[in-house]
XYZ file of C-alpha atoms in Angstrom:
453
model
C -79.492 18.028 41.187
C -80.035 14.776 39.267
C -76.876 12.970 38.167
C -77.020 10.863 35.032
C -74.686 7.891 34.648
C -71.973 8.044 32.021
C -72.058 5.498 29.196
C -69.723 3.026 30.921
C -71.679 3.356 34.174
C -74.903 2.519 32.346
C -73.199 -0.628 31.031
C -72.196 -1.518 34.584
C -75.708 -0.955 35.921
C -77.210 -3.191 33.243
C -74.666 -5.892 34.058
C -75.623 -5.733 37.734
C -79.260 -6.402 36.857
C -78.277 -9.827 35.502
C -76.475 -11.166 38.553
C -76.680 -10.968 42.343
C -72.897 -11.015 42.765
C -70.499 -8.579 41.093
C -66.737 -8.026 41.110
C -66.057 -4.509 39.785
C -62.403 -4.307 38.742
C -62.692 -0.937 37.025
C -59.793 1.467 37.389
C -59.597 3.924 40.301
C -61.467 7.116 39.448
C -63.859 5.475 36.982
C -66.950 5.908 39.174
C -67.440 2.488 40.785
C -69.029 3.992 43.916
C -71.713 5.774 41.877
C -72.676 2.496 40.182
C -73.082 0.670 43.485
C -75.155 3.503 44.958
C -77.499 3.680 41.963
C -77.958 -0.105 41.810
C -78.795 -0.272 45.506
C -81.100 2.776 45.399
C -83.099 1.176 42.578
C -83.518 -2.051 44.539
C -84.300 -0.211 47.762
C -87.220 1.541 46.110
C -88.879 -1.818 45.602
C -88.299 -3.043 49.153
C -90.361 -2.369 52.256
C -88.788 -1.874 55.645
C -87.253 -3.545 57.539
C -85.767 -5.653 54.728
C -83.497 -4.652 51.878
C -80.886 -2.623 53.772
C -77.178 -2.592 52.936
C -73.885 -2.792 54.736
C -70.943 -1.063 53.056
C -67.514 -2.200 54.238
C -64.702 0.167 53.285
C -61.346 1.514 54.503
C -61.893 3.840 57.462
C -60.646 6.846 55.507
C -63.436 6.431 52.916
C -66.476 6.017 55.156
C -67.501 9.662 55.051
C -65.342 11.195 52.319
C -66.380 8.681 49.663
C -69.432 6.699 50.719
C -71.561 8.935 52.926
C -70.837 12.015 50.825
C -71.616 10.167 47.586
C -74.880 8.713 48.915
C -75.926 12.226 49.946
C -74.902 13.543 46.539
C -76.247 10.851 44.204
C -79.122 9.317 46.202
C -80.230 11.837 48.854
C -83.392 9.854 49.622
C -81.257 7.002 50.975
C -80.459 7.418 54.667
C -76.998 6.459 55.932
C -75.464 5.664 59.289
C -71.670 5.663 59.623
C -70.250 3.218 62.159
C -66.737 3.568 63.546
C -65.283 1.347 66.276
C -66.214 3.864 68.972
C -69.892 4.261 67.968
C -70.628 0.961 66.230
C -73.509 -0.333 68.344
C -75.216 3.051 68.406
C -74.749 3.536 64.638
C -76.288 0.148 63.804
C -79.198 0.854 66.148
C -80.181 3.891 64.048
C -82.999 3.412 61.533
C -81.282 3.766 58.145
C -81.118 2.290 54.657
C -77.347 1.910 54.543
C -74.805 1.242 57.278
C -71.265 2.243 56.340
C -68.486 0.741 58.430
C -64.783 -0.002 58.357
C -63.051 -3.221 57.345
C -62.317 -4.489 60.857
C -66.022 -4.258 61.770
C -66.583 -7.707 60.266
C -65.236 -9.298 63.454
C -67.874 -7.361 65.449
C -70.577 -8.273 62.936
C -69.763 -11.965 63.371
C -70.714 -11.677 67.062
C -74.247 -10.518 66.225
C -77.180 -12.919 66.335
C -78.819 -14.094 63.088
C -81.833 -11.856 63.783
C -79.521 -8.843 63.476
C -79.073 -9.559 59.764
C -82.781 -9.948 58.929
C -83.033 -6.356 57.694
C -80.122 -6.722 55.230
C -79.893 -8.147 51.744
C -76.944 -6.187 50.292
C -73.214 -6.334 51.062
C -70.815 -3.944 49.311
C -67.088 -4.389 49.932
C -64.879 -1.502 48.830
C -61.172 -2.259 48.302
C -61.855 -5.981 48.684
C -58.125 -6.707 48.444
C -58.124 -6.163 52.219
C -59.690 -9.653 52.316
C -57.283 -11.394 49.929
C -55.723 -13.495 52.728
C -58.230 -16.254 53.467
C -56.642 -17.069 56.827
C -56.934 -13.579 58.346
C -59.457 -12.993 61.150
C -61.358 -10.473 59.050
C -61.639 -12.876 56.099
C -62.786 -15.740 58.302
C -65.427 -13.478 59.860
C -66.675 -12.207 56.506
C -66.914 -15.722 55.116
C -69.169 -16.689 58.018
C -71.599 -13.762 57.671
C -71.767 -13.532 53.871
C -74.639 -16.038 53.836
C -76.999 -13.350 55.158
C -76.666 -11.233 52.000
C -78.328 -12.060 48.691
C -76.615 -9.246 46.795
C -72.841 -9.055 47.139
C -70.516 -6.621 45.396
C -66.731 -6.429 45.619
C -64.678 -3.525 44.305
C -60.969 -3.235 43.541
C -58.985 -1.567 40.794
C -55.964 -3.664 41.833
C -57.332 -7.212 42.289
C -54.147 -9.272 41.830
C -51.452 -6.816 42.837
C -49.108 -9.596 44.026
C -50.259 -12.901 42.535
C -53.298 -14.476 40.906
C -54.023 -16.054 44.302
C -55.122 -12.611 45.521
C -58.272 -13.202 43.460
C -59.381 -16.424 45.136
C -60.848 -15.258 48.451
C -62.656 -12.162 47.093
C -64.324 -14.317 44.427
C -65.415 -17.050 46.834
C -66.788 -14.388 49.200
C -69.061 -13.467 46.303
C -70.015 -16.882 44.929
C -69.250 -19.341 47.767
C -66.545 -21.045 45.703
C -68.682 -21.772 42.652
C -66.158 -20.455 40.118
C -62.669 -20.852 41.623
C -63.360 -23.686 44.029
C -63.889 -23.868 47.763
C -60.287 -24.742 48.703
C -57.520 -22.145 48.463
C -54.672 -24.645 48.360
C -56.386 -26.567 45.612
C -56.677 -23.372 43.568
C -53.054 -22.447 44.246
C -51.773 -25.867 43.160
C -53.581 -25.452 39.836
C -52.795 -21.754 39.285
C -49.197 -21.562 40.525
C -45.927 -23.467 40.407
C -43.813 -24.076 43.541
C -40.126 -23.172 43.724
C -37.866 -24.185 46.604
C -36.061 -21.019 47.770
C -34.449 -22.292 50.996
C -33.296 -25.434 52.771
C -36.423 -25.910 54.867
C -39.477 -27.732 53.395
C -41.726 -24.702 53.942
C -39.393 -22.329 52.101
C -41.407 -22.390 48.889
C -42.245 -19.544 46.562
C -45.410 -19.892 44.461
C -45.321 -18.195 41.050
C -48.227 -17.733 38.634
C -48.295 -20.249 35.802
C -48.017 -18.972 32.263
C -51.447 -18.112 30.853
C -53.296 -18.490 34.159
C -54.838 -15.029 33.706
C -56.780 -16.288 30.679
C -58.037 -19.300 32.637
C -59.245 -17.187 35.566
C -60.818 -14.707 33.165
C -62.874 -17.473 31.611
C -64.090 -18.638 35.014
C -65.168 -15.278 36.474
C -66.005 -13.153 33.421
C -69.750 -13.531 33.971
C -69.653 -11.677 37.316
C -66.878 -9.207 36.510
C -67.171 -5.566 35.465
C -64.095 -3.841 34.111
C -63.660 -0.343 32.619
C -60.312 1.270 31.909
C -60.046 4.809 33.203
C -58.744 6.187 29.919
C -61.696 4.675 28.029
C -64.336 6.396 30.137
C -62.839 9.645 31.427
C -61.358 12.180 29.018
C -58.470 13.893 30.780
C -54.936 14.865 29.666
C -52.305 12.131 29.590
C -50.089 10.968 32.463
C -46.310 10.703 32.082
C -44.447 8.404 34.466
C -40.690 8.323 34.963
C -37.918 7.687 37.483
C -35.354 10.149 38.765
C -32.022 8.918 40.035
C -30.720 10.173 43.350
C -26.930 10.008 43.615
C -25.854 9.278 47.151
C -23.079 11.272 48.773
C -19.767 9.497 49.410
C -20.669 9.242 53.103
C -24.065 7.670 52.413
C -22.712 5.336 49.760
C -20.035 4.087 52.160
C -22.632 3.535 54.883
C -24.897 1.687 52.439
C -22.136 -0.625 51.188
C -21.032 -1.393 54.757
C -24.640 -2.128 55.741
C -25.103 -4.330 52.667
C -21.941 -6.308 53.419
C -22.771 -6.706 57.112
C -26.376 -7.762 56.545
C -25.540 -10.265 53.823
C -22.821 -11.801 56.025
C -25.344 -12.021 58.861
C -27.815 -13.814 56.598
C -25.184 -16.269 55.379
C -24.145 -17.068 58.947
C -27.638 -18.231 59.866
C -28.436 -21.927 59.775
C -31.689 -21.135 58.025
C -32.747 -18.003 56.213
C -36.437 -17.174 56.574
C -38.530 -14.713 54.612
C -38.670 -12.594 57.772
C -34.856 -12.453 57.959
C -34.604 -11.468 54.299
C -37.348 -8.853 54.619
C -35.601 -7.300 57.618
C -32.364 -6.994 55.645
C -34.207 -5.461 52.701
C -35.876 -2.926 54.982
C -32.558 -1.891 56.525
C -31.007 -1.410 53.088
C -34.004 0.580 51.845
C -33.894 2.795 54.911
C -30.226 3.636 54.585
C -30.612 4.195 50.828
C -33.297 6.719 51.713
C -30.992 8.446 54.163
C -31.393 7.027 57.682
C -30.289 4.269 60.040
C -32.821 3.047 62.602
C -32.014 1.860 66.131
C -35.685 0.960 66.611
C -39.080 2.042 65.262
C -38.982 5.508 66.833
C -35.289 6.310 66.893
C -33.170 6.898 63.813
C -30.064 8.769 62.702
C -29.966 10.741 59.452
C -27.040 9.719 57.263
C -27.699 12.225 54.500
C -30.658 14.572 53.827
C -29.786 15.028 50.146
C -32.731 13.000 48.842
C -35.186 15.288 50.611
C -33.490 18.386 49.305
C -34.101 16.890 45.847
C -37.765 16.222 46.661
C -38.263 19.798 47.865
C -36.523 21.149 44.751
C -39.047 19.202 42.671
C -41.877 20.494 44.851
C -40.877 24.134 44.421
C -40.871 23.738 40.627
C -44.463 22.449 40.604
C -47.944 23.558 41.598
C -49.503 21.720 44.551
C -47.690 18.373 44.170
C -48.557 15.257 46.180
C -45.533 13.632 47.834
C -45.738 10.086 49.196
C -43.400 9.036 52.017
C -42.955 5.568 53.570
C -41.113 6.041 56.869
C -41.118 8.307 59.894
C -37.735 9.805 59.046
C -38.972 10.699 55.575
C -41.997 12.509 56.982
C -39.839 14.338 59.518
C -37.224 15.376 56.957
C -39.812 16.592 54.434
C -41.642 18.610 57.096
C -38.419 20.153 58.449
C -37.216 21.172 54.993
C -40.631 22.521 53.964
C -40.700 24.682 57.098
C -37.165 25.858 56.373
C -38.165 26.866 52.837
C -41.361 28.591 53.992
C -43.773 26.291 52.164
C -47.399 25.799 53.169
C -47.981 22.097 53.604
C -50.123 19.448 55.253
C -49.299 15.919 56.372
C -51.890 13.222 55.762
C -51.007 10.042 57.620
C -52.348 7.814 60.373
C -52.092 10.637 62.902
C -54.752 12.714 61.123
C -58.314 12.491 62.449
C -61.250 12.157 60.065
C -62.153 15.831 60.469
C -58.533 16.881 59.898
C -58.357 14.663 56.846
C -61.503 16.195 55.372
C -60.214 19.701 56.043
C -56.824 18.928 54.464
C -58.393 17.666 51.241
C -60.734 20.660 51.088
C -57.931 23.177 51.625
C -55.645 21.345 49.205
C -58.309 21.474 46.496
C -58.779 25.173 47.230
C -55.076 25.707 46.505
C -54.114 26.656 50.056
C -51.188 24.222 50.336
C -48.008 24.315 48.271
C -47.641 20.575 48.834
C -49.343 17.636 50.514
C -47.108 15.056 52.193
C -48.932 11.743 52.586
C -48.467 8.137 53.582
C -49.974 5.765 50.986
C -51.914 3.837 53.640
C -53.817 7.024 54.452
C -54.074 8.726 51.069
C -53.787 6.142 48.291
C -57.509 5.357 48.182
C -60.587 7.411 47.460
C -59.268 10.971 47.534
C -59.654 13.486 44.722
C -56.622 15.794 44.597
C -56.950 17.302 41.130
C -55.650 20.738 42.186
C -52.181 19.299 41.636
C -50.758 17.412 38.690
C -47.513 15.926 40.058
C -47.223 12.809 42.222
C -43.766 12.262 43.700
C -42.678 9.054 45.440
C -39.820 9.903 47.791
C -38.882 6.198 47.669
C -40.196 3.191 45.732
C -42.769 0.924 47.368
C -43.269 -2.829 47.098
C -47.025 -2.382 47.387
C -48.520 -2.304 43.883
C -52.001 -1.535 45.188
C -50.792 1.565 47.054
C -48.672 2.592 44.066
C -51.406 2.320 41.429
C -54.125 3.737 43.664
C -51.903 6.591 44.854
C -51.060 7.527 41.283
C -54.782 8.003 40.557
C -55.383 10.705 43.182
C -54.606 13.463 40.673
C -55.318 11.718 37.361
C -59.061 11.709 37.973
C -62.233 13.166 36.513
C -61.978 16.936 36.735
C -58.252 17.062 36.013
C -57.495 19.629 33.309
C -53.691 19.372 33.190
C -51.287 16.680 32.099
C -50.149 14.697 35.108
C -46.782 13.222 35.984
C -45.557 10.491 38.320
C -41.973 10.687 39.564
C -40.332 7.832 41.458
C -36.985 8.677 43.077
C -34.436 5.844 43.146
C -30.989 5.764 44.737
C -28.635 4.604 41.997
C -26.888 1.282 42.527
C -29.057 0.231 45.465
C -31.800 -2.251 46.240
C -34.327 0.481 45.392
C -33.812 -0.245 41.696
C -34.695 -3.923 42.266
C -37.758 -2.984 44.312
C -39.040 -0.762 41.518
C -38.346 -3.420 38.879
C -40.266 -5.961 40.964
C -43.154 -3.495 41.194
C -43.260 -3.146 37.412
C -43.262 -6.937 36.998
C -46.222 -7.297 39.361
C -48.004 -4.508 37.488
C -47.487 -6.325 34.196
C -49.088 -9.523 35.569
C -52.077 -7.614 36.922
C -52.431 -5.675 33.672
C -52.484 -8.966 31.741
C -55.532 -10.110 33.693
C -57.361 -6.765 33.647
C -56.827 -6.323 29.917
C -58.841 -9.477 29.274
C -61.903 -8.027 31.002
C -61.567 -4.723 29.129
C -61.308 -6.388 25.739
């Protein structure tokens, strides 16, 4: 079967013919993978072996389910080899056109001799936000091997999910610093304003300057592709709203005591670090969600009421997707689903690739009443259009996970209106977390809207 590109994909393909480096910021579900596959397949036709091969770097969960499957579907003449940590050397020794590997493979790639890269000219980085921190080992490795690739493509529907500085390293991976400079701290000093948030000299918060999105847009517009999902895919609308969870008297008392104790502990410290503050926030979020942790694997349930609410919502809907953040949430949701006789699956870091594939297949076939998932494992790449309700058992700070997770059901092929429900414990830090998430989303939307104009 021959697949023809949609109008917006044709625009993207034409744009890629004009430049060797591309940053595709199109929304999740808009068909970015298809565009990269078609552009590479066209180039590959003109190349003779052994040159002109590609390396695709993507989250582990997408290696087969998104990339290998889509190459087989859209460009069956292109041969692929999938390299995981356990079979990496063997996978790269196979004669293929494309080598698909996970994000952490860049450290292994750095150890290879220059001759290893002679057969490659194309580098495709899916979910490039994994490389937003320029000081990480993976970013340092990628910056050292990028020189071997003439054609470089980066993909992310959530490019500046925290700050405009998230953009810097992905862009300089593409263009070697031509557009945003070669020094991160130089870029940050121009793009952001410092604010002293503690007594120590290093306790500084950097906030985006007013209008910086327009400046960055002007600098990188020539290599950027951006399509809004709603402009290219015609599906029913999505409605997003919050639902308040009212804590029991017991849980509210425990929360207030925890809040008082933790704040007193912070104030008693000679210096308050970001790590101290984050630890306090985590404890408050955990107890607001119904549990107190002794350590990572041991917790005590304060009140299961929130999860009764989640399961009530589940039973009123067809095949919802429920995101959880902590171990106790997963355990409580599973226990209550079993108690209510629901068919369910759990997609998290414990699921193997084959189990993951089977879960998605059975979910799409309507076998499960509900899928429980951790956003790290299910926020990217999956198509879960059998359901139309996404429920967040608790709010997350991670805008990338939030926006990507909310696109698992609102994708091409969806025939129903979709809804996103975020459950918040009234009068707790959860409300602040969600408000902060919305503020970050507004800043990212400001930048992305410029490219879609």
